[in-house]
PDB file of C-alpha atoms in Angstrom:
ATOM      1  CA  MET A   1     -46.477 -41.942   4.867  1.00  0.00           C
ATOM      2  CA  GLY A   2     -46.057 -45.411   2.940  1.00  0.00           C
ATOM      3  CA  ILE A   3     -43.980 -46.950   0.261  1.00  0.00           C
ATOM      4  CA  ASP A   4     -44.697 -45.894  -3.153  1.00  0.00           C
ATOM      5  CA  VAL A   5     -42.629 -48.460  -5.034  1.00  0.00           C
ATOM      6  CA  ARG A   6     -42.667 -46.817  -8.557  1.00  0.00           C
ATOM      7  CA  ASN A   7     -41.820 -43.708  -6.815  1.00  0.00           C
ATOM      8  CA  GLU A   8     -38.556 -44.672  -4.579  1.00  0.00           C
ATOM      9  CA  ILE A   9     -37.031 -46.855  -8.034  1.00  0.00           C
ATOM     10  CA  ARG A  10     -37.980 -43.784 -10.090  1.00  0.00           C
ATOM     11  CA  ASP A  11     -36.819 -40.781  -8.236  1.00  0.00           C
ATOM     12  CA  PHE A  12     -33.956 -43.528  -6.660  1.00  0.00           C
ATOM     13  CA  LEU A  13     -32.416 -43.992 -10.672  1.00  0.00           C
ATOM     14  CA  SER A  14     -33.045 -40.265 -11.270  1.00  0.00           C
ATOM     15  CA  SER A  15     -30.950 -38.800  -8.376  1.00  0.00           C
ATOM     16  CA  ARG A  16     -28.754 -41.066  -9.199  1.00  0.00           C
ATOM     17  CA  ARG A  17     -28.529 -40.311 -12.948  1.00  0.00           C
ATOM     18  CA  ALA A  18     -28.462 -36.826 -12.269  1.00  0.00           C
ATOM     19  CA  ARG A  19     -25.182 -36.611  -9.494  1.00  0.00           C
ATOM     20  CA  LEU A  20     -23.074 -38.180 -13.251  1.00  0.00           C
ATOM     21  CA  THR A  21     -21.095 -36.224 -15.650  1.00  0.00           C
ATOM     22  CA  PRO A  22     -19.804 -38.270 -19.314  1.00  0.00           C
ATOM     23  CA  GLU A  23     -16.472 -36.950 -17.663  1.00  0.00           C
ATOM     24  CA  GLN A  24     -17.208 -39.255 -14.669  1.00  0.00           C
ATOM     25  CA  VAL A  25     -17.749 -42.319 -16.525  1.00  0.00           C
ATOM     26  CA  GLY A  26     -15.583 -41.550 -19.370  1.00  0.00           C
ATOM     27  CA  MET A  27     -17.530 -41.463 -22.423  1.00  0.00           C
ATOM     28  CA  PRO A  28     -17.840 -37.983 -24.689  1.00  0.00           C
ATOM     29  CA  SER A  29     -21.013 -35.741 -23.843  1.00  0.00           C
ATOM     30  CA  PHE A  30     -23.219 -36.365 -27.296  1.00  0.00           C
ATOM     31  CA  GLY A  31     -25.106 -34.142 -28.387  1.00  0.00           C
ATOM     32  CA  GLY A  32     -22.833 -31.141 -27.773  1.00  0.00           C
ATOM     33  CA  GLY A  33     -24.192 -27.937 -26.040  1.00  0.00           C
ATOM     34  CA  VAL A  34     -25.123 -26.828 -22.846  1.00  0.00           C
ATOM     35  CA  ARG A  35     -27.356 -29.112 -21.063  1.00  0.00           C
ATOM     36  CA  ARG A  36     -30.752 -28.548 -19.375  1.00  0.00           C
ATOM     37  CA  VAL A  37     -30.306 -30.864 -16.539  1.00  0.00           C
ATOM     38  CA  PRO A  38     -27.505 -31.711 -14.514  1.00  0.00           C
ATOM     39  CA  GLY A  39     -26.148 -35.509 -14.771  1.00  0.00           C
ATOM     40  CA  LEU A  40     -26.042 -38.211 -17.185  1.00  0.00           C
ATOM     41  CA  ARG A  41     -28.668 -38.712 -20.047  1.00  0.00           C
ATOM     42  CA  ARG A  42     -30.910 -41.484 -20.556  1.00  0.00           C
ATOM     43  CA  HIS A  43     -29.679 -42.828 -23.012  1.00  0.00           C
ATOM     44  CA  GLU A  44     -26.517 -42.809 -22.231  1.00  0.00           C
ATOM     45  CA  VAL A  45     -26.716 -44.450 -18.955  1.00  0.00           C
ATOM     46  CA  ALA A  46     -28.811 -47.135 -21.647  1.00  0.00           C
ATOM     47  CA  MET A  47     -25.287 -47.768 -23.291  1.00  0.00           C
ATOM     48  CA  LEU A  48     -23.376 -47.983 -20.234  1.00  0.00           C
ATOM     49  CA  ALA A  49     -25.836 -50.148 -19.004  1.00  0.00           C
ATOM     50  CA  GLY A  50     -25.892 -52.170 -22.196  1.00  0.00           C
ATOM     51  CA  VAL A  51     -29.421 -52.227 -22.543  1.00  0.00           C
ATOM     52  CA  SER A  52     -31.915 -50.250 -24.772  1.00  0.00           C
ATOM     53  CA  VAL A  53     -32.978 -46.871 -24.285  1.00  0.00           C
ATOM     54  CA  ASP A  54     -36.629 -47.449 -24.150  1.00  0.00           C
ATOM     55  CA  TYR A  55     -35.652 -50.406 -21.622  1.00  0.00           C
ATOM     56  CA  TYR A  56     -33.924 -48.242 -19.421  1.00  0.00           C
ATOM     57  CA  THR A  57     -36.995 -45.469 -20.180  1.00  0.00           C
ATOM     58  CA  ARG A  58     -38.993 -48.151 -18.482  1.00  0.00           C
ATOM     59  CA  LEU A  59     -37.236 -48.911 -15.672  1.00  0.00           C
ATOM     60  CA  GLU A  60     -36.138 -45.156 -14.094  1.00  0.00           C
ATOM     61  CA  ARG A  61     -40.181 -45.352 -14.269  1.00  0.00           C
ATOM     62  CA  GLY A  62     -40.667 -47.652 -12.155  1.00  0.00           C
ATOM     63  CA  SER A  63     -40.626 -50.478 -13.396  1.00  0.00           C
ATOM     64  CA  LEU A  64     -38.583 -53.196 -11.806  1.00  0.00           C
ATOM     65  CA  LYS A  65     -40.668 -56.618 -11.939  1.00  0.00           C
ATOM     66  CA  GLY A  66     -39.089 -59.512 -13.982  1.00  0.00           C
ATOM     67  CA  VAL A  67     -35.386 -57.463 -13.808  1.00  0.00           C
ATOM     68  CA  SER A  68     -32.478 -60.039 -14.442  1.00  0.00           C
ATOM     69  CA  ASP A  69     -29.595 -59.933 -11.701  1.00  0.00           C
ATOM     70  CA  GLY A  70     -27.332 -59.239 -14.859  1.00  0.00           C
ATOM     71  CA  VAL A  71     -29.237 -55.842 -15.864  1.00  0.00           C
ATOM     72  CA  LEU A  72     -29.224 -54.951 -12.196  1.00  0.00           C
ATOM     73  CA  ASP A  73     -25.672 -54.706 -12.155  1.00  0.00           C
ATOM     74  CA  GLY A  74     -25.107 -53.767 -15.495  1.00  0.00           C
ATOM     75  CA  LEU A  75     -27.399 -50.759 -13.562  1.00  0.00           C
ATOM     76  CA  ALA A  76     -25.343 -50.324 -11.236  1.00  0.00           C
ATOM     77  CA  SER A  77     -22.483 -50.042 -12.956  1.00  0.00           C
ATOM     78  CA  ALA A  78     -24.020 -47.441 -15.123  1.00  0.00           C
ATOM     79  CA  LEU A  79     -24.985 -45.627 -12.207  1.00  0.00           C
ATOM     80  CA  GLN A  80     -21.587 -46.227  -9.862  1.00  0.00           C
ATOM     81  CA  LEU A  81     -23.741 -47.095  -6.886  1.00  0.00           C
ATOM     82  CA  ASP A  82     -21.520 -48.190  -3.589  1.00  0.00           C
ATOM     83  CA  GLU A  83     -22.105 -50.866  -2.239  1.00  0.00           C
ATOM     84  CA  ASP A  84     -24.554 -49.741   0.197  1.00  0.00           C
ATOM     85  CA  GLU A  85     -26.259 -48.436  -3.238  1.00  0.00           C
ATOM     86  CA  ARG A  86     -26.508 -51.722  -4.808  1.00  0.00           C
ATOM     87  CA  VAL A  87     -27.924 -53.553  -1.716  1.00  0.00           C
ATOM     88  CA  HIS A  88     -30.969 -50.663  -2.002  1.00  0.00           C
ATOM     89  CA  LEU A  89     -31.254 -51.504  -5.741  1.00  0.00           C
ATOM     90  CA  TRP A  90     -31.983 -55.101  -5.094  1.00  0.00           C
ATOM     91  CA  ASP A  91     -34.187 -54.321  -2.026  1.00  0.00           C
ATOM     92  CA  LEU A  92     -36.186 -52.027  -4.804  1.00  0.00           C
ATOM     93  CA  ALA A  93     -36.398 -54.512  -6.760  1.00  0.00           C
ATOM     94  CA  ARG A  94     -36.940 -57.317  -4.543  1.00  0.00           C
ATOM     95  CA  LEU A  95     -39.756 -55.170  -3.623  1.00  0.00           C
ATOM     96  CA  ALA A  96     -41.383 -54.502  -7.308  1.00  0.00           C
ATOM     97  CA  ASN A  97     -41.540 -58.265  -7.845  1.00  0.00           C
ATOM     98  CA  SER A  98     -42.685 -59.367  -4.326  1.00  0.00           C
ATOM     99  CA  GLY A  99     -45.059 -56.528  -2.973  1.00  0.00           C
ATOM    100  CA  VAL A 100     -44.567 -54.517   0.201  1.00  0.00           C
ATOM    101  CA  LYS A 101     -46.434 -56.392   2.615  1.00  0.00           C
ATOM    102  CA  VAL A 102     -44.207 -59.582   1.932  1.00  0.00           C
ATOM    103  CA  MET A 103     -41.347 -57.624   2.701  1.00  0.00           C
ATOM    104  CA  HIS A 104     -42.242 -56.771   6.502  1.00  0.00           C
ATOM    105  CA  ARG A 105     -41.274 -57.710   9.031  1.00  0.00           C
ATOM    106  CA  ASN A 106     -41.056 -56.740  12.712  1.00  0.00           C
ATOM    107  CA  VAL A 107     -38.272 -54.935  14.364  1.00  0.00           C
ATOM    108  CA  PRO A 108     -36.856 -55.534  17.320  1.00  0.00           C
ATOM    109  CA  THR A 109     -37.466 -53.553  20.439  1.00  0.00           C
ATOM    110  CA  ARG A 110     -35.044 -55.001  22.815  1.00  0.00           C
ATOM    111  CA  VAL A 111     -31.997 -57.255  23.124  1.00  0.00           C
ATOM    112  CA  ARG A 112     -31.479 -60.855  24.644  1.00  0.00           C
ATOM    113  CA  PRO A 113     -30.131 -61.494  27.953  1.00  0.00           C
ATOM    114  CA  GLY A 114     -27.157 -62.389  27.090  1.00  0.00           C
ATOM    115  CA  VAL A 115     -26.576 -59.326  24.406  1.00  0.00           C
ATOM    116  CA  GLN A 116     -26.893 -57.030  27.634  1.00  0.00           C
ATOM    117  CA  ARG A 117     -24.288 -59.797  29.614  1.00  0.00           C
ATOM    118  CA  LEU A 118     -22.004 -58.714  26.523  1.00  0.00           C
ATOM    119  CA  LEU A 119     -22.555 -55.204  26.589  1.00  0.00           C
ATOM    120  CA  ASP A 120     -22.242 -55.292  30.479  1.00  0.00           C
ATOM    121  CA  ALA A 121     -18.800 -57.172  30.508  1.00  0.00           C
ATOM    122  CA  ILE A 122     -17.666 -53.807  27.818  1.00  0.00           C
ATOM    123  CA  THR A 123     -16.044 -51.275  30.873  1.00  0.00           C
ATOM    124  CA  GLY A 124     -13.596 -49.999  29.010  1.00  0.00           C
ATOM    125  CA  ALA A 125     -15.350 -48.654  25.164  1.00  0.00           C
ATOM    126  CA  PRO A 126     -19.069 -47.458  25.712  1.00  0.00           C
ATOM    127  CA  ALA A 127     -20.507 -49.435  23.363  1.00  0.00           C
ATOM    128  CA  TRP A 128     -24.923 -49.943  22.314  1.00  0.00           C
ATOM    129  CA  VAL A 129     -27.903 -51.248  19.899  1.00  0.00           C
ATOM    130  CA  ARG A 130     -29.892 -49.669  17.933  1.00  0.00           C
ATOM    131  CA  ASN A 131     -32.461 -51.275  15.380  1.00  0.00           C
ATOM    132  CA  GLU A 132     -33.160 -50.478  11.733  1.00  0.00           C
ATOM    133  CA  ARG A 133     -35.087 -47.484  12.476  1.00  0.00           C
ATOM    134  CA  GLY A 134     -32.386 -46.298  15.336  1.00  0.00           C
ATOM    135  CA  ASP A 135     -33.991 -46.751  18.569  1.00  0.00           C
ATOM    136  CA  VAL A 136     -31.273 -47.278  21.034  1.00  0.00           C
ATOM    137  CA  VAL A 137     -32.471 -50.909  22.419  1.00  0.00           C
ATOM    138  CA  ALA A 138     -29.384 -51.374  25.441  1.00  0.00           C
ATOM    139  CA  THR A 139     -26.496 -49.785  26.273  1.00  0.00           C
ATOM    140  CA  ASN A 140     -23.404 -50.099  28.405  1.00  0.00           C
ATOM    141  CA  GLU A 141     -22.733 -47.837  31.500  1.00  0.00           C
ATOM    142  CA  LEU A 142     -20.657 -46.232  29.451  1.00  0.00           C
ATOM    143  CA  GLY A 143     -22.491 -46.407  26.027  1.00  0.00           C
ATOM    144  CA  HIS A 144     -25.250 -44.311  28.510  1.00  0.00           C
ATOM    145  CA  ALA A 145     -22.826 -42.428  29.787  1.00  0.00           C
ATOM    146  CA  LEU A 146     -21.470 -41.373  26.641  1.00  0.00           C
ATOM    147  CA  TYR A 147     -24.879 -40.902  24.736  1.00  0.00           C
ATOM    148  CA  SER A 148     -26.478 -39.050  28.108  1.00  0.00           C
ATOM    149  CA  PRO A 149     -27.976 -35.951  26.106  1.00  0.00           C
ATOM    150  CA  MET A 150     -29.918 -37.926  24.058  1.00  0.00           C
ATOM    151  CA  PHE A 151     -31.357 -40.097  26.899  1.00  0.00           C
ATOM    152  CA  ALA A 152     -32.185 -37.106  29.345  1.00  0.00           C
ATOM    153  CA  GLY A 153     -34.926 -35.687  26.060  1.00  0.00           C
ATOM    154  CA  PRO A 154     -38.206 -36.369  26.983  1.00  0.00           C
ATOM    155  CA  GLY A 155     -39.111 -38.958  23.604  1.00  0.00           C
ATOM    156  CA  ARG A 156     -39.437 -42.641  24.160  1.00  0.00           C
ATOM    157  CA  PRO A 157     -38.010 -45.008  22.968  1.00  0.00           C
ATOM    158  CA  VAL A 158     -34.567 -43.169  22.683  1.00  0.00           C
ATOM    159  CA  ASN A 159     -34.059 -42.919  19.195  1.00  0.00           C
ATOM    160  CA  THR A 160     -31.009 -41.194  17.276  1.00  0.00           C
ATOM    161  CA  ALA A 161     -32.880 -39.747  14.467  1.00  0.00           C
ATOM    162  CA  ARG A 162     -35.043 -38.091  16.478  1.00  0.00           C
ATOM    163  CA  PHE A 163     -32.796 -36.251  18.869  1.00  0.00           C
ATOM    164  CA  THR A 164     -30.218 -35.430  15.803  1.00  0.00           C
ATOM    165  CA  PHE A 165     -33.351 -33.635  14.399  1.00  0.00           C
ATOM    166  CA  LEU A 166     -35.693 -32.663  17.204  1.00  0.00           C
ATOM    167  CA  ASP A 167     -33.718 -32.075  20.406  1.00  0.00           C
ATOM    168  CA  PRO A 168     -32.124 -28.310  20.267  1.00  0.00           C
ATOM    169  CA  ALA A 169     -29.052 -30.114  22.284  1.00  0.00           C
ATOM    170  CA  ALA A 170     -28.348 -32.012  19.098  1.00  0.00           C
ATOM    171  CA  LYS A 171     -26.301 -29.373  17.474  1.00  0.00           C
ATOM    172  CA  GLU A 172     -24.085 -29.224  19.995  1.00  0.00           C
ATOM    173  CA  PHE A 173     -23.545 -32.037  21.478  1.00  0.00           C
ATOM    174  CA  PHE A 174     -22.890 -32.733  17.261  1.00  0.00           C
ATOM    175  CA  PRO A 175     -20.263 -30.658  16.014  1.00  0.00           C
ATOM    176  CA  ASP A 176     -20.333 -32.072  12.382  1.00  0.00           C
ATOM    177  CA  TRP A 177     -24.325 -32.322  12.483  1.00  0.00           C
ATOM    178  CA  ALA A 178     -25.019 -31.770   9.227  1.00  0.00           C
ATOM    179  CA  GLN A 179     -23.298 -35.077   8.616  1.00  0.00           C
ATOM    180  CA  THR A 180     -24.453 -36.763  11.474  1.00  0.00           C
ATOM    181  CA  ALA A 181     -28.143 -35.454   9.966  1.00  0.00           C
ATOM    182  CA  ARG A 182     -27.359 -36.769   6.775  1.00  0.00           C
ATOM    183  CA  ASP A 183     -26.399 -39.866   7.601  1.00  0.00           C
ATOM    184  CA  SER A 184     -29.437 -40.435  10.245  1.00  0.00           C
ATOM    185  CA  VAL A 185     -31.490 -40.001   6.873  1.00  0.00           C
ATOM    186  CA  ALA A 186     -30.005 -41.913   4.606  1.00  0.00           C
ATOM    187  CA  ILE A 187     -29.862 -44.955   7.083  1.00  0.00           C
ATOM    188  CA  LEU A 188     -33.440 -44.586   7.369  1.00  0.00           C
ATOM    189  CA  ARG A 189     -34.118 -44.163   4.073  1.00  0.00           C
ATOM    190  CA  ALA A 190     -32.480 -47.686   3.501  1.00  0.00           C
ATOM    191  CA  ALA A 191     -34.467 -49.012   6.265  1.00  0.00           C
ATOM    192  CA  ALA A 192     -37.387 -47.819   5.076  1.00  0.00           C
ATOM    193  CA  VAL A 193     -36.727 -49.464   1.697  1.00  0.00           C
ATOM    194  CA  SER A 194     -35.606 -52.785   3.449  1.00  0.00           C
ATOM    195  CA  ASN A 195     -38.699 -53.722   5.989  1.00  0.00           C
ATOM    196  CA  PRO A 196     -41.751 -51.090   4.283  1.00  0.00           C
ATOM    197  CA  CYS A 197     -44.369 -50.219   6.034  1.00  0.00           C
ATOM    198  CA  GLU A 198     -43.093 -51.208   9.383  1.00  0.00           C
ATOM    199  CA  PRO A 199     -45.578 -48.926  11.798  1.00  0.00           C
ATOM    200  CA  GLY A 200     -43.003 -47.584  13.729  1.00  0.00           C
ATOM    201  CA  LEU A 201     -40.961 -46.624  10.652  1.00  0.00           C
ATOM    202  CA  VAL A 202     -44.085 -44.785   9.294  1.00  0.00           C
ATOM    203  CA  THR A 203     -44.326 -43.803  12.025  1.00  0.00           C
ATOM    204  CA  LEU A 204     -40.913 -41.993  12.678  1.00  0.00           C
ATOM    205  CA  VAL A 205     -40.015 -40.730   9.189  1.00  0.00           C
ATOM    206  CA  GLY A 206     -44.013 -38.999   8.702  1.00  0.00           C
ATOM    207  CA  GLU A 207     -42.863 -37.158  12.179  1.00  0.00           C
ATOM    208  CA  LEU A 208     -39.510 -36.302  10.987  1.00  0.00           C
ATOM    209  CA  SER A 209     -40.661 -35.048   7.627  1.00  0.00           C
ATOM    210  CA  THR A 210     -43.922 -32.712   9.548  1.00  0.00           C
ATOM    211  CA  ARG A 211     -41.426 -31.471  12.397  1.00  0.00           C
ATOM    212  CA  SER A 212     -38.059 -31.329  10.264  1.00  0.00           C
ATOM    213  CA  GLU A 213     -37.035 -28.936   7.013  1.00  0.00           C
ATOM    214  CA  GLU A 214     -33.621 -30.494   6.997  1.00  0.00           C
ATOM    215  CA  PHE A 215     -35.462 -33.715   7.411  1.00  0.00           C
ATOM    216  CA  ARG A 216     -37.312 -33.415   4.102  1.00  0.00           C
ATOM    217  CA  THR A 217     -34.876 -31.744   1.921  1.00  0.00           C
ATOM    218  CA  TRP A 218     -32.621 -34.777   3.206  1.00  0.00           C
ATOM    219  CA  TRP A 219     -35.122 -37.767   2.358  1.00  0.00           C
ATOM    220  CA  ALA A 220     -35.667 -36.154  -1.073  1.00  0.00           C
ATOM    221  CA  ALA A 221     -32.476 -36.399  -1.956  1.00  0.00           C
ATOM    222  CA  HIS A 222     -32.793 -40.369  -1.843  1.00  0.00           C
ATOM    223  CA  ASP A 223     -29.378 -41.284  -0.051  1.00  0.00           C
ATOM    224  CA  VAL A 224     -28.792 -44.774   1.390  1.00  0.00           C
ATOM    225  CA  ARG A 225     -26.212 -45.639   4.313  1.00  0.00           C
ATOM    226  CA  MET A 226     -24.941 -48.133   6.679  1.00  0.00           C
ATOM    227  CA  HIS A 227     -22.707 -47.618   9.134  1.00  0.00           C
ATOM    228  CA  ARG A 228     -20.251 -49.965   9.408  1.00  0.00           C
ATOM    229  CA  THR A 229     -17.310 -47.769  10.405  1.00  0.00           C
ATOM    230  CA  GLY A 230     -16.076 -44.672  10.770  1.00  0.00           C
ATOM    231  CA  LYS A 231     -15.142 -41.874  13.092  1.00  0.00           C
ATOM    232  CA  LYS A 232     -17.282 -39.602  15.070  1.00  0.00           C
ATOM    233  CA  ARG A 233     -16.801 -36.132  17.208  1.00  0.00           C
ATOM    234  CA  ILE A 234     -19.203 -35.139  20.209  1.00  0.00           C
ATOM    235  CA  MET A 235     -18.667 -32.574  22.026  1.00  0.00           C
ATOM    236  CA  HIS A 236     -19.890 -34.230  25.678  1.00  0.00           C
ATOM    237  CA  PRO A 237     -21.520 -31.449  28.790  1.00  0.00           C
ATOM    238  CA  ILE A 238     -19.556 -33.226  30.799  1.00  0.00           C
ATOM    239  CA  VAL A 239     -15.990 -33.980  30.009  1.00  0.00           C
ATOM    240  CA  GLY A 240     -15.778 -31.767  26.341  1.00  0.00           C
ATOM    241  CA  GLU A 241     -14.851 -33.148  22.676  1.00  0.00           C
ATOM    242  CA  LEU A 242     -14.151 -36.626  22.235  1.00  0.00           C
ATOM    243  CA  ARG A 243     -12.645 -38.134  18.171  1.00  0.00           C
ATOM    244  CA  LEU A 244     -13.079 -41.250  18.758  1.00  0.00           C
ATOM    245  CA  ASP A 245     -13.785 -44.425  16.322  1.00  0.00           C
ATOM    246  CA  TYR A 246     -16.591 -46.672  16.120  1.00  0.00           C
ATOM    247  CA  GLU A 247     -17.441 -50.136  14.401  1.00  0.00           C
ATOM    248  CA  ALA A 248     -20.755 -51.432  14.027  1.00  0.00           C
ATOM    249  CA  LEU A 249     -21.450 -55.203  14.209  1.00  0.00           C
ATOM    250  CA  GLU A 250     -24.376 -56.216  13.123  1.00  0.00           C
ATOM    251  CA  LEU A 251     -25.848 -59.307  15.107  1.00  0.00           C
ATOM    252  CA  VAL A 252     -26.774 -62.255  12.872  1.00  0.00           C
ATOM    253  CA  ALA A 253     -28.494 -63.877  15.491  1.00  0.00           C
ATOM    254  CA  ASP A 254     -31.043 -60.892  15.985  1.00  0.00           C
ATOM    255  CA  PRO A 255     -31.477 -59.904  12.240  1.00  0.00           C
ATOM    256  CA  GLY A 256     -32.302 -55.877  12.241  1.00  0.00           C
ATOM    257  CA  LEU A 257     -30.026 -55.204  15.567  1.00  0.00           C
ATOM    258  CA  VAL A 258     -26.434 -53.288  14.822  1.00  0.00           C
ATOM    259  CA  MET A 259     -23.924 -53.158  18.027  1.00  0.00           C
ATOM    260  CA  PHE A 260     -21.779 -50.041  17.978  1.00  0.00           C
ATOM    261  CA  THR A 261     -18.784 -50.114  19.750  1.00  0.00           C
ATOM    262  CA  TYR A 262     -16.732 -46.907  20.342  1.00  0.00           C
ATOM    263  CA  SER A 263     -12.816 -45.817  20.847  1.00  0.00           C
ATOM    264  CA  ALA A 264     -10.152 -43.411  21.445  1.00  0.00           C
ATOM    265  CA  GLU A 265      -6.675 -43.098  20.239  1.00  0.00           C
ATOM    266  CA  PRO A 266      -4.450 -44.745  22.539  1.00  0.00           C
ATOM    267  CA  GLY A 267      -2.706 -41.481  24.544  1.00  0.00           C
ATOM    268  CA  SER A 268      -4.661 -38.990  23.102  1.00  0.00           C
ATOM    269  CA  GLU A 269      -6.889 -36.782  25.019  1.00  0.00           C
ATOM    270  CA  SER A 270     -10.103 -38.177  23.711  1.00  0.00           C
ATOM    271  CA  GLU A 271      -8.637 -41.378  25.658  1.00  0.00           C
ATOM    272  CA  ARG A 272      -7.813 -38.813  29.017  1.00  0.00           C
ATOM    273  CA  SER A 273     -11.832 -37.821  28.474  1.00  0.00           C
ATOM    274  CA  LEU A 274     -12.999 -40.865  27.682  1.00  0.00           C
ATOM    275  CA  SER A 275     -11.923 -42.550  31.072  1.00  0.00           C
ATOM    276  CA  LEU A 276     -13.152 -39.554  33.254  1.00  0.00           C
ATOM    277  CA  LEU A 277     -16.921 -40.146  31.090  1.00  0.00           C
ATOM    278  CA  GLY A 278     -16.099 -43.898  32.913  1.00  0.00           C
ATOM    279  CA  SER A 279     -15.729 -42.335  36.440  1.00  0.00           C
ATOM    280  CA  TRP A 280     -17.977 -39.602  36.422  1.00  0.00           C
ATOM    281  CA  ALA A 281     -21.230 -42.397  35.047  1.00  0.00           C
ATOM    282  CA  ALA A 282     -19.148 -45.169  37.889  1.00  0.00           C
ATOM    283  CA  THR A 283     -20.127 -41.771  40.159  1.00  0.00           C
ATOM    284  CA  GLU A 284     -23.785 -41.043  39.215  1.00  0.00           C
ATOM    285  CA  ARG A 285     -24.756 -44.737  39.556  1.00  0.00           C
ATOM    286  CA  ALA A 286     -23.351 -45.160  43.240  1.00  0.00           C
ATOM    287  CA  GLU A 287     -25.276 -42.353  43.704  1.00  0.00           C
ATOM    288  CA  GLN A 288     -28.269 -43.370  41.931  1.00  0.00           C
ATOM    289  CA  GLU A 289     -28.121 -46.563  43.827  1.00  0.00           C
ATOM    290  CA  GLN A 290     -27.512 -45.176  46.854  1.00  0.00           C
ATOM    291  CA  ALA A 291     -30.689 -42.794  46.993  1.00  0.00           C
ATOM    292  CA  GLU A 292     -33.294 -45.790  45.452  1.00  0.00           C
ATOM    293  CA  HIS A 293     -31.318 -47.072  49.263  1.00  0.00           C
ATOM    294  CA  ASP A 294     -32.282 -44.598  50.858  1.00  0.00           C
ATOM    295  CA  ALA A 295     -35.342 -44.576  49.146  1.00  0.00           C
ATOM    296  CA  GLU A 296     -36.297 -48.198  50.373  1.00  0.00           C
ATOM    297  CA  ARG A 297     -35.126 -47.941  53.514  1.00  0.00           C
ATOM    298  CA  ARG A 298     -37.598 -44.922  54.266  1.00  0.00           C
ATOM    299  CA  ARG A 299     -40.522 -47.219  52.797  1.00  0.00           C
ATOM    300  CA  SER A 300     -40.287 -49.409  55.273  1.00  0.00           C
ATOM    301  CA  ASP A 301     -39.425 -47.522  58.242  1.00  0.00           C
ATOM    302  CA  ALA A 302     -42.343 -46.101  57.190  1.00  0.00           C
ATOM    303  CA  GLU A 303     -44.287 -49.385  57.034  1.00  0.00           C
ATOM    304  CA  ARG A 304     -43.151 -50.431  60.432  1.00  0.00           C
ATOM    305  CA  GLN A 305     -44.956 -46.981  62.007  1.00  0.00           C
ATOM    306  CA  SER A 306     -47.773 -47.647  60.557  1.00  0.00           C
ATOM    307  CA  GLU A 307     -47.798 -51.229  62.004  1.00  0.00           C
ATOM    308  CA  SER A 308     -46.340 -49.985  65.246  1.00  0.00           C
ATOM    309  CA  VAL A 309     -49.563 -48.113  65.381  1.00  0.00           C
ATOM    310  CA  ASP A 310     -52.324 -50.813  64.205  1.00  0.00           C
TER     311      ASP A 310
END
């Protein structure tokens, strides 16, 4: 599933136009009567953007090549685009002018040792790093424990969107599943335009489109979003409900990688549950290390016995 630039532009602009009404943009409803289609009409967007109707029509048909920054600004204001949507519009314009292959870049699948050390140094809060297609490429101990149902699934690499849409455990793990799922689609939609034809992303979108009706429906909505900060509600199988705040930090030295850290309100039940989760994770690690130590000792004993027989 590649990116058809003209279709992307057409569907994005028309979907943004369809969600607005004349009242929302502070203008009278020209023509009167009941509208046959929802949203603003093309001539109304053209008026708000300060361009001719013919010119706007050409833009909405998928032609952003050679469009000036001033026109893009006017278009973004007319359609009341938020920050993420503005970035998406500029990415679409770059696609139209530079071509899909020119914009392609590799997606990192691991972190540098220094980043892993930083993650491990964060001991009181879950932390993890994902790339732009949602692969989890590194975690600290508490981050792995927080998302343990995702790591328990069979899919590799571990991917947040694949878990959300294809693992039955996700709808119990995320009590606000629909919002989480829609956010996941919006992140992938933005990534698909900022880094088109990236093989892993193309494969992932194709897989999710084939296997999930909800994904197909929300993918067609052309919503875009970048996670920066917010709240997450999780129903964890070990400690129960957690209400957490998260912060997203872009790793400037590693384009395409984002670190997420979670915290709970001081004195809250979620803070106590997060502490309990940390104790559980430490116990799990100690038991695993002991099991590995015992297995190594059995291997060493077996080798010694084999040597004595020889």
